PDB file of C-alpha atoms in Angstrom:
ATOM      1  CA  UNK A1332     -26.084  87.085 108.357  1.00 45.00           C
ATOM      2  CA  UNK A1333     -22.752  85.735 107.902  1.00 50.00           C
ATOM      3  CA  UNK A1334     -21.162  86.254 104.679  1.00 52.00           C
ATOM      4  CA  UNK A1335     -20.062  83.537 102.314  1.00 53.00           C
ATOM      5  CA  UNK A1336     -16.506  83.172 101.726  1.00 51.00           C
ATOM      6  CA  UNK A1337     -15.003  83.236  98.231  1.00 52.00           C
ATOM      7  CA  UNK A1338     -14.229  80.425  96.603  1.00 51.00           C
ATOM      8  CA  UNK A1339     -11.814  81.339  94.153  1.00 54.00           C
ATOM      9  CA  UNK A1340      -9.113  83.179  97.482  1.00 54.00           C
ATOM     10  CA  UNK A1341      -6.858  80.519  98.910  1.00 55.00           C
ATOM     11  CA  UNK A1342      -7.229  79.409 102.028  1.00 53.00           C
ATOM     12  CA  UNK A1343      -5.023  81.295 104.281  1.00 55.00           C
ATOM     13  CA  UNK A1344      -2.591  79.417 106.659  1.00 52.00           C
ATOM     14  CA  UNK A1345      -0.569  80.947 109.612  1.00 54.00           C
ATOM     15  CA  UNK A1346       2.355  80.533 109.352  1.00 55.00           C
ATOM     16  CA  UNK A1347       3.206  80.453 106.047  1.00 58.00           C
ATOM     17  CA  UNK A1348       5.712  82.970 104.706  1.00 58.00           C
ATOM     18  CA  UNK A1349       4.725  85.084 101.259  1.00 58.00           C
ATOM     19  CA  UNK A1350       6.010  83.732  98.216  1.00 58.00           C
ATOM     20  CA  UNK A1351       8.955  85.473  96.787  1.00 58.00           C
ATOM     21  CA  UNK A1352       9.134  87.135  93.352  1.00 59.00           C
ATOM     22  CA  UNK A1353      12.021  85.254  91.275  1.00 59.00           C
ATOM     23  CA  UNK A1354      13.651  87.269  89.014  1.00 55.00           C
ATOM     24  CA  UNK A1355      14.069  85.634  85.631  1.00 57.00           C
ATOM     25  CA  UNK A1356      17.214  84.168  84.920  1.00 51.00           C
ATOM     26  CA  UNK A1357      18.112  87.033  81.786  1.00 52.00           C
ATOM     27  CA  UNK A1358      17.797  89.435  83.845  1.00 52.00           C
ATOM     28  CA  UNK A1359      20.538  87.928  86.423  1.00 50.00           C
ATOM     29  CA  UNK A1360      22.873  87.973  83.522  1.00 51.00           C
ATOM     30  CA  UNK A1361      22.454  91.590  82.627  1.00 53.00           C
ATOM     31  CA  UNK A1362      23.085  92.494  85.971  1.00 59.00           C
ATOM     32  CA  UNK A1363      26.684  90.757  85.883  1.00 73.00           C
ATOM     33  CA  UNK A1364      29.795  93.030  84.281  1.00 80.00           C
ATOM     34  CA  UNK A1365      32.374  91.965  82.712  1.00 84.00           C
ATOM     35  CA  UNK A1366      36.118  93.304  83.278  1.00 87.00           C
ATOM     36  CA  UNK A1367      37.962  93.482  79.701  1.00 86.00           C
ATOM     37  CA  UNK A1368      40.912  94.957  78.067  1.00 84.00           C
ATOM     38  CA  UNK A1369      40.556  98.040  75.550  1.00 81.00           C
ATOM     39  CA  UNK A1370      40.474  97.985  72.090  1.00 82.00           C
ATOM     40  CA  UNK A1371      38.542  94.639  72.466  1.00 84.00           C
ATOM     41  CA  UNK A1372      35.656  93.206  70.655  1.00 82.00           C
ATOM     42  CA  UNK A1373      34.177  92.462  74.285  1.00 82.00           C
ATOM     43  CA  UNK A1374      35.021  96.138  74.816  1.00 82.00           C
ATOM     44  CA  UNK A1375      32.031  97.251  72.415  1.00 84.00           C
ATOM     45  CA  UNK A1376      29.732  94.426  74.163  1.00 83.00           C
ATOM     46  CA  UNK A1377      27.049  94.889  76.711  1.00 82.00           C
ATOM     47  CA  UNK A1378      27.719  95.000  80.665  1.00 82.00           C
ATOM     48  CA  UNK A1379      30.932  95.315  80.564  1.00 86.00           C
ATOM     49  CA  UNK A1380      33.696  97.111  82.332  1.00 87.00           C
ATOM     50  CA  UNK A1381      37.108  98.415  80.192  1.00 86.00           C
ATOM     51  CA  UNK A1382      39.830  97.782  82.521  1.00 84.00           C
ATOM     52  CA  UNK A1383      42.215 100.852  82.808  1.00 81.00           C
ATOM     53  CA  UNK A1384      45.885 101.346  81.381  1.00 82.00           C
ATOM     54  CA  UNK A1385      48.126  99.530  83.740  1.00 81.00           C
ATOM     55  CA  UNK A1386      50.406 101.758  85.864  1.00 81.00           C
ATOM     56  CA  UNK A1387      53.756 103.131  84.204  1.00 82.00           C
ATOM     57  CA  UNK A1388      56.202 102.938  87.030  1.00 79.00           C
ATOM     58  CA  UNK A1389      58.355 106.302  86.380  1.00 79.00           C
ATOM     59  CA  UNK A1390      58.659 106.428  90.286  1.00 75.00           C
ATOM     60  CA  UNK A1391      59.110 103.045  90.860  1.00 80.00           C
ATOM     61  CA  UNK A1392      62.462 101.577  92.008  1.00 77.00           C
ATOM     62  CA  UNK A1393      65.031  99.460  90.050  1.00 81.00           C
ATOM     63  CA  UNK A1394      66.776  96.265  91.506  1.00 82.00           C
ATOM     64  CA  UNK A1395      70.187  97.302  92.057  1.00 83.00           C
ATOM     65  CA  UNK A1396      73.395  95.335  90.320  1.00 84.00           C
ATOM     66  CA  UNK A1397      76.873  94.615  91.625  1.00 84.00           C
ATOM     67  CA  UNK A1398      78.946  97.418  90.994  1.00 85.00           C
ATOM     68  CA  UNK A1399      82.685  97.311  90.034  1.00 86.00           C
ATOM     69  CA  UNK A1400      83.151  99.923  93.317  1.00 84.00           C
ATOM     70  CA  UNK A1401      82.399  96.581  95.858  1.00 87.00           C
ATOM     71  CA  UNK A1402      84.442  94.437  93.774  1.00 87.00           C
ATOM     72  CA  UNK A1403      87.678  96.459  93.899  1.00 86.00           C
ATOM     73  CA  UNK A1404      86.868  97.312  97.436  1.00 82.00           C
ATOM     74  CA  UNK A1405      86.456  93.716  98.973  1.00 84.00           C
ATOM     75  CA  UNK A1406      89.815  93.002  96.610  1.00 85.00           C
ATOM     76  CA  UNK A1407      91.903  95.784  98.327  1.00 83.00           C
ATOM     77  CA  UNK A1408      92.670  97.354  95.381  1.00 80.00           C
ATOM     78  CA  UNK A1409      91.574 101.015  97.023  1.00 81.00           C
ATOM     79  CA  UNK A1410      94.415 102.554  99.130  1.00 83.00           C
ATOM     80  CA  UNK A1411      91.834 103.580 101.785  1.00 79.00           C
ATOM     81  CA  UNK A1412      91.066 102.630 105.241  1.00 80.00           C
ATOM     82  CA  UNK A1413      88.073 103.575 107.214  1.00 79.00           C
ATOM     83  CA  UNK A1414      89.611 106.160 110.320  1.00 78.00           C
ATOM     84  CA  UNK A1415      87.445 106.575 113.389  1.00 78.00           C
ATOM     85  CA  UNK A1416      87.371 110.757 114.762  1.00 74.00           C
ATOM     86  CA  UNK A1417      85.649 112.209 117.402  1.00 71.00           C
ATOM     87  CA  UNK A1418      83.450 113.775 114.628  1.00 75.00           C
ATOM     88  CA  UNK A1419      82.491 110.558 113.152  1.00 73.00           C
ATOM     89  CA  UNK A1420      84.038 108.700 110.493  1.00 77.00           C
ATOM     90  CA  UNK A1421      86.487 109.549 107.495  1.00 78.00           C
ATOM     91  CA  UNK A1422      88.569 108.053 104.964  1.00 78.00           C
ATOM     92  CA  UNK A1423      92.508 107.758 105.993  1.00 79.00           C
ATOM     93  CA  UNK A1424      94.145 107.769 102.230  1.00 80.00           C
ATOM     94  CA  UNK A1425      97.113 105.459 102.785  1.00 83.00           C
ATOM     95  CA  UNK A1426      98.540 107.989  99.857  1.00 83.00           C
ATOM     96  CA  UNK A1427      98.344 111.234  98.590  1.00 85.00           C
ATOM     97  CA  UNK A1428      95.091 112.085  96.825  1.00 80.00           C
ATOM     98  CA  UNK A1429      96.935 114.661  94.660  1.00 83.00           C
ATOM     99  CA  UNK A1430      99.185 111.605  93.233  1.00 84.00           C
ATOM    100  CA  UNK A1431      96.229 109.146  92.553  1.00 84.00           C
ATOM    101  CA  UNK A1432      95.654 108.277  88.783  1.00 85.00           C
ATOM    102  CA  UNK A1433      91.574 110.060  88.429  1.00 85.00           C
ATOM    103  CA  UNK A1434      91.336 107.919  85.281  1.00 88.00           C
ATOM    104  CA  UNK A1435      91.433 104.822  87.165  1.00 88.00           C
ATOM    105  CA  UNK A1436      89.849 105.927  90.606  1.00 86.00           C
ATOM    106  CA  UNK A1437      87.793 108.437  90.070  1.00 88.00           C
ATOM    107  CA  UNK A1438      85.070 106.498  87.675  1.00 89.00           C
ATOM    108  CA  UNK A1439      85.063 103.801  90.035  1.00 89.00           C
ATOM    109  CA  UNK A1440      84.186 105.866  93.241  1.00 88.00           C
ATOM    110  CA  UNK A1441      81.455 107.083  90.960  1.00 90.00           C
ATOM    111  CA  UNK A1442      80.525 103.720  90.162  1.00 88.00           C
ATOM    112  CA  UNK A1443      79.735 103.582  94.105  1.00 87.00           C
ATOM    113  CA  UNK A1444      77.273 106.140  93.749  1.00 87.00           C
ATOM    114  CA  UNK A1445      74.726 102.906  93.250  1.00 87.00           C
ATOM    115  CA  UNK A1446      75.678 101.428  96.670  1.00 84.00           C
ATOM    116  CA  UNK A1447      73.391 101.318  99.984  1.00 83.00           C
ATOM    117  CA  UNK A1448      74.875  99.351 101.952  1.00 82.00           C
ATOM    118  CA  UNK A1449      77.739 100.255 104.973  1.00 84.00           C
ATOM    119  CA  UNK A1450      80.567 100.933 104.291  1.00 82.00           C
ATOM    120  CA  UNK A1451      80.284 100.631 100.506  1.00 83.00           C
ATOM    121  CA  UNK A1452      78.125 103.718 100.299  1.00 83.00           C
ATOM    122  CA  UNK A1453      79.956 105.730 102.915  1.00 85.00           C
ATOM    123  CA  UNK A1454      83.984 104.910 101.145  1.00 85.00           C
ATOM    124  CA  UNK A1455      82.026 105.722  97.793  1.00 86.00           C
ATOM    125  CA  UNK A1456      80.361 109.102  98.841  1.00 87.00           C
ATOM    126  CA  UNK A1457      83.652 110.173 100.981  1.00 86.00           C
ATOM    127  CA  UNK A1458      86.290 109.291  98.302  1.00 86.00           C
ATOM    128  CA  UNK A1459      84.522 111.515  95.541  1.00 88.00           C
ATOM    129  CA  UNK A1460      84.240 114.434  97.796  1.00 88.00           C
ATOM    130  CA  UNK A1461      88.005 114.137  98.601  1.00 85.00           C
ATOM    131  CA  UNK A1462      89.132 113.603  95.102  1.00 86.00           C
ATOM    132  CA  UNK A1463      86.864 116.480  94.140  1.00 87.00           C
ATOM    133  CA  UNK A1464      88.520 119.092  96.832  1.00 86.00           C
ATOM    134  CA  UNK A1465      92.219 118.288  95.351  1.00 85.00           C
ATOM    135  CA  UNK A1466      91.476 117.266  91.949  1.00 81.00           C
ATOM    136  CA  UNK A1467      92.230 120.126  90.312  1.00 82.00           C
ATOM    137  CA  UNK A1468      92.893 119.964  86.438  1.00 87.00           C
ATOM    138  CA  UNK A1469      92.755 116.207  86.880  1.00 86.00           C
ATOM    139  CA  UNK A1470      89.017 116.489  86.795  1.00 85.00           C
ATOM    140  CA  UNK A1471      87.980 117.449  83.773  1.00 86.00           C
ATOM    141  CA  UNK A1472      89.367 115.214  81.301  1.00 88.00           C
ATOM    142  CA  UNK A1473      87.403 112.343  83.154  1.00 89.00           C
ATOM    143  CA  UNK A1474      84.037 113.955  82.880  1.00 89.00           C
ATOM    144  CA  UNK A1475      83.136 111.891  79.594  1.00 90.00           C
ATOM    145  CA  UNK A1476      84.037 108.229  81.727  1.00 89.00           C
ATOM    146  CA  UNK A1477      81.725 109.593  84.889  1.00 89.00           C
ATOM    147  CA  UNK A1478      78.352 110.113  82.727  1.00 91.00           C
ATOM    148  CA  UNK A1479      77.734 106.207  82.587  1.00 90.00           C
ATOM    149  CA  UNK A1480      77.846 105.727  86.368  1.00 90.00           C
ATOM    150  CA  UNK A1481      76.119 109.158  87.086  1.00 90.00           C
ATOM    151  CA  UNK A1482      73.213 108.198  84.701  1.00 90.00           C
ATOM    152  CA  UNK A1483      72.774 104.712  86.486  1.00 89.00           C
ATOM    153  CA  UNK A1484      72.898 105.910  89.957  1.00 89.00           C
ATOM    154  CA  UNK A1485      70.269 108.143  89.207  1.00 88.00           C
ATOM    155  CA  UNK A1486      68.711 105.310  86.528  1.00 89.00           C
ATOM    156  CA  UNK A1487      67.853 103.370  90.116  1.00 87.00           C
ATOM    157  CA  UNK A1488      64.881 106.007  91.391  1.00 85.00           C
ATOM    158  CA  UNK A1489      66.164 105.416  94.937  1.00 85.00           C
ATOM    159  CA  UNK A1490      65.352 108.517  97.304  1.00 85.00           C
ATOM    160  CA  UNK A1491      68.679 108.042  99.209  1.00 87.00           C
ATOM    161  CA  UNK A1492      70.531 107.624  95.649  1.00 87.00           C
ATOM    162  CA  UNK A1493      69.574 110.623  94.109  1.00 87.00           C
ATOM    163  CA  UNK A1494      69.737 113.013  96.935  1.00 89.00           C
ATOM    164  CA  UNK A1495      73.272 112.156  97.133  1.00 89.00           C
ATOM    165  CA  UNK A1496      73.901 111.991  93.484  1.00 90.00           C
ATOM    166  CA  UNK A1497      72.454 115.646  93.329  1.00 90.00           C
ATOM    167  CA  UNK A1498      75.187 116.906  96.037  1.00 90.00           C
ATOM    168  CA  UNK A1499      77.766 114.831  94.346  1.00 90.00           C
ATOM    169  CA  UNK A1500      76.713 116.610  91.158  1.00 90.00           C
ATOM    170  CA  UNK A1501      76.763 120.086  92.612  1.00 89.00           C
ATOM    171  CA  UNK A1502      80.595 119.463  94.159  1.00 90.00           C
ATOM    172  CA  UNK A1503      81.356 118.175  90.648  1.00 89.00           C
ATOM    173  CA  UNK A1504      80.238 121.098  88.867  1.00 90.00           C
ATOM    174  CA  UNK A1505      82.498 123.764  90.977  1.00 87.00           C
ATOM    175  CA  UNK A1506      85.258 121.020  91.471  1.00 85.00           C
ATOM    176  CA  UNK A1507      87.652 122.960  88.517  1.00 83.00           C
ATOM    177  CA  UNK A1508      87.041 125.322  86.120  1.00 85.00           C
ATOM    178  CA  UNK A1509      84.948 124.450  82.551  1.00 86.00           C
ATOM    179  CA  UNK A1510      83.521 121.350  84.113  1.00 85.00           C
ATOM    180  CA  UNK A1511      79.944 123.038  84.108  1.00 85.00           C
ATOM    181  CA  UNK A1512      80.601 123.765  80.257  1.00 87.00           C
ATOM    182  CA  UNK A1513      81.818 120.371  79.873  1.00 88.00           C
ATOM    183  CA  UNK A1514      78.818 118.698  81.706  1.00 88.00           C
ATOM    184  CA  UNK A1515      76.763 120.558  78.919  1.00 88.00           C
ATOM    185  CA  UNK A1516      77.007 118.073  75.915  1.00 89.00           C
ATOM    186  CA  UNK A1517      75.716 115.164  78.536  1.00 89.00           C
ATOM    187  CA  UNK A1518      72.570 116.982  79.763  1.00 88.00           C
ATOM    188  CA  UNK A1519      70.405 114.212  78.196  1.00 90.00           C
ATOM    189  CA  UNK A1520      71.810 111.738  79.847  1.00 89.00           C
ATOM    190  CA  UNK A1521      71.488 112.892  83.151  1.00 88.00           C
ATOM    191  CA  UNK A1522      68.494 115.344  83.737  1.00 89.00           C
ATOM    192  CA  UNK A1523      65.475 112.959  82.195  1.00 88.00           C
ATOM    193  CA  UNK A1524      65.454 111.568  86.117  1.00 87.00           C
ATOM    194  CA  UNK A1525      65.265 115.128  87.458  1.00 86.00           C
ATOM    195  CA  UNK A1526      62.798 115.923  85.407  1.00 86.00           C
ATOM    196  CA  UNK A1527      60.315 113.437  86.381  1.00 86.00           C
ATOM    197  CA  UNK A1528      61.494 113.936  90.496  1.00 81.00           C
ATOM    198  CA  UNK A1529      61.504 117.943  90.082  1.00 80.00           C
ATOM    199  CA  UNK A1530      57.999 118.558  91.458  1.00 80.00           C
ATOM    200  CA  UNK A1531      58.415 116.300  94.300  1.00 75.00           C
ATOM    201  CA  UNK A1532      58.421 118.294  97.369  1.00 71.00           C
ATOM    202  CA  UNK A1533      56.626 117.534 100.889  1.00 59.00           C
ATOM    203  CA  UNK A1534      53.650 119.572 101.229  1.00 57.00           C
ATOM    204  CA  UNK A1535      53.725 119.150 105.557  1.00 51.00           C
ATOM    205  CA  UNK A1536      51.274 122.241 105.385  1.00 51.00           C
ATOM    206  CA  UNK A1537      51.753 124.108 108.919  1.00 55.00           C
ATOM    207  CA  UNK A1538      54.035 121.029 110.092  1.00 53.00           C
ATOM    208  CA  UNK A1539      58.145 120.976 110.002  1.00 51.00           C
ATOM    209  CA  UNK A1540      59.995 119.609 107.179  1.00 55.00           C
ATOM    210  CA  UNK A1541      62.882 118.355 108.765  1.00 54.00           C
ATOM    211  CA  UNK A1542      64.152 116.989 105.595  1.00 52.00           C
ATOM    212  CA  UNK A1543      65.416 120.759 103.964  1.00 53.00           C
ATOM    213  CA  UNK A1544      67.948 121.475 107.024  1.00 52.00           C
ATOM    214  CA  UNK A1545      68.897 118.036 106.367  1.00 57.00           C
ATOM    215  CA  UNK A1546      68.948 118.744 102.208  1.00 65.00           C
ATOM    216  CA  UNK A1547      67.154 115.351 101.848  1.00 69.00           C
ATOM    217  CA  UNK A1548      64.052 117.317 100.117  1.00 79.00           C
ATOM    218  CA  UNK A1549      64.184 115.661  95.967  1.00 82.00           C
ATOM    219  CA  UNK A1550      62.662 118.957  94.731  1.00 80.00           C
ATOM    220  CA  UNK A1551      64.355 121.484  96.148  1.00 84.00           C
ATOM    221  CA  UNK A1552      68.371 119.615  95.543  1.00 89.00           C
ATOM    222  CA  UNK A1553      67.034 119.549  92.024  1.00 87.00           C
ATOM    223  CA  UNK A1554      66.298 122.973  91.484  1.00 86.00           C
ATOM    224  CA  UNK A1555      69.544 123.679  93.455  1.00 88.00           C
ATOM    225  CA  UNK A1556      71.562 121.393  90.614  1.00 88.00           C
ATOM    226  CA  UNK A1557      69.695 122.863  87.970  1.00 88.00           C
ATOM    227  CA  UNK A1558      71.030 126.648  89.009  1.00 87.00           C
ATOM    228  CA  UNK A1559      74.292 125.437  89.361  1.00 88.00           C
ATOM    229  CA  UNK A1560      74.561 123.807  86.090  1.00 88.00           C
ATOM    230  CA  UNK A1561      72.951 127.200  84.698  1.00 87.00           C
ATOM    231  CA  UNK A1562      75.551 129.505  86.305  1.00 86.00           C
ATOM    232  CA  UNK A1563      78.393 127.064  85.768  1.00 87.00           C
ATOM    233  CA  UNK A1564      77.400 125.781  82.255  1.00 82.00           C
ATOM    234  CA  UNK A1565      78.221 128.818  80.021  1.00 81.00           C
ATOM    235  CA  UNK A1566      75.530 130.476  77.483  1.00 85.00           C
ATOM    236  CA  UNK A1567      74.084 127.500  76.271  1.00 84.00           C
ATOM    237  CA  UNK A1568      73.272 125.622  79.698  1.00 85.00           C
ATOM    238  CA  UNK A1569      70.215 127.346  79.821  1.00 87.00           C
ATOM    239  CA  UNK A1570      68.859 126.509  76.623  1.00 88.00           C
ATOM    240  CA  UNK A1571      69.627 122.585  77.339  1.00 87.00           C
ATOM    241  CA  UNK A1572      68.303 122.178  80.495  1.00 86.00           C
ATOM    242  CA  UNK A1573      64.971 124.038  78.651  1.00 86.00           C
ATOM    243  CA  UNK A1574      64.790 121.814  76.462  1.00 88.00           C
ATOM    244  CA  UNK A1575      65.239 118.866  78.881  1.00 86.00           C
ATOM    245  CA  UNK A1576      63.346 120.143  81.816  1.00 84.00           C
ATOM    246  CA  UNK A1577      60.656 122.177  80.321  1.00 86.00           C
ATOM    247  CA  UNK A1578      59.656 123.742  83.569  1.00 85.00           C
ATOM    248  CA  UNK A1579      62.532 125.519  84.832  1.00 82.00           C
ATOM    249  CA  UNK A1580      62.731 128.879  84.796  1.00 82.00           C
ATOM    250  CA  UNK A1581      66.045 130.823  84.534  1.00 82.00           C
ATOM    251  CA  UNK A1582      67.726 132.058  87.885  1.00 76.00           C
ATOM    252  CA  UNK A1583      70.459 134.696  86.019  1.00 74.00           C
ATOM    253  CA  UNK A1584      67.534 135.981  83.069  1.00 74.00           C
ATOM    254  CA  UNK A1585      64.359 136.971  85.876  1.00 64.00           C
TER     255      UNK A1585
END
């Protein structure tokens, strides 16, 4: 006996694909999030997203600016002349460096400390070290006119720029006698920069760092600057760089 179909099922037809279940339209719209700033009133809404703090650039670098170095340079006004050796090059003074006026030059070769570019950079770097090395007592009454170039040199958050700011800094500070103790007064000025770069070393883990033969390693030329001033700076360099650099720990008190 055959059995009667039901009436009330559909009629099924090959074929034909199930029908799908729509999903009502509210519940689309829940399912959407909304990005938003904080301290919004869409912040306290439903589905949505705060978006984060945006990023504060302490590491980032700064454009550079013209500096009065390349503009007394390309005007000839610098009795220097770039001298090929078998070593590399060098600066042939057309005059003796003992005779120069350091109020005049010696701000201005700091001023170069900003430069990158050949032979800018190079005439800049080369002519500090050699007024350093036969300075003398010229050098420290010109410490207050080198803190402005000093402070944007390192202002910039180049690599390259600070390394050699640090070894220009380091020269400076056992160029002549009471220039560490004269450096003192100017600390905050100059060591907010190596604050924020002080913990930046290359963790290579079992690899080479080539960069600490080459004393191109941020962290540790910091730390070397920061001794220096210490042992050059008199009693109260410590205290200073402290208060300034709250990590550092003393290299003449452990």
């Amino acid at each position: 006996m055959v059995a009667e179909k039901d009436a009330s099922s559909p009629p099924k037809l090959t074929g034909e694909r199930p029908p799908q279940q729509q999903q009502p339209l509210g519940q689309l719209r829940r399912t959407k999030q909304q990005v938003t700033d904080g301290f919004t009133i869409k912040a306290m809404m439903r589905n949505t997203v705060v978006r984060g703090p945006p990023v504060a650039g302490a590491f980032k670098e700064r454009p550079t600016k013209p500096t009065a170095f390349r503009k007394f340079y390309e005007r000839g006004d610098f009795p220097i002349a770039l001298e090929h050796d078998s070593r590399g090059n060098k600066i042939a003074w057309k005059v003796e460096i003992e005779k120069l006026d350091y109020h005049h030059y010696l701000p201005l070769f700091f001023d170069g400390l900003c430069e990158m570019i050949f032979p800018y950079e190079f005439f800049a770097r080369q002519g500090i070290h050699d007024m350093l090395e036969h300075g003398g007592n010229k050098i420290l009454p010109v410490i207050p006119q080198l803190i402005i170039p000093i402070k944007n040199a390192l202002n910039l958050r180049n690599r390259q720029v600070i390394c050699i700011t640090l070894k220009v800094l380091q020269h400076l500070v056992v160029s002549a006698d009471m220039v560490g103790e004269a450096l003192v007064p100017y600390y905050r000025q100059i060591l907010p920069i190596l604050n924020i770069f002080k913990n930046m070393n290359v963790n290579s883990g079992d690899g080479i760092d080539y960069s600490q033969q080459k004393r191109e390693n941020i962290g540790d030329l910091i730390q070397e600057t920061l001794e220096a001033f210490e042992r050059y700076g008199g009693e109260d360099a410590y205290i200073n760089i402290k208060y300034m650099v709250p990590t550092y720990q003393s290299c003449l008190l452990n």
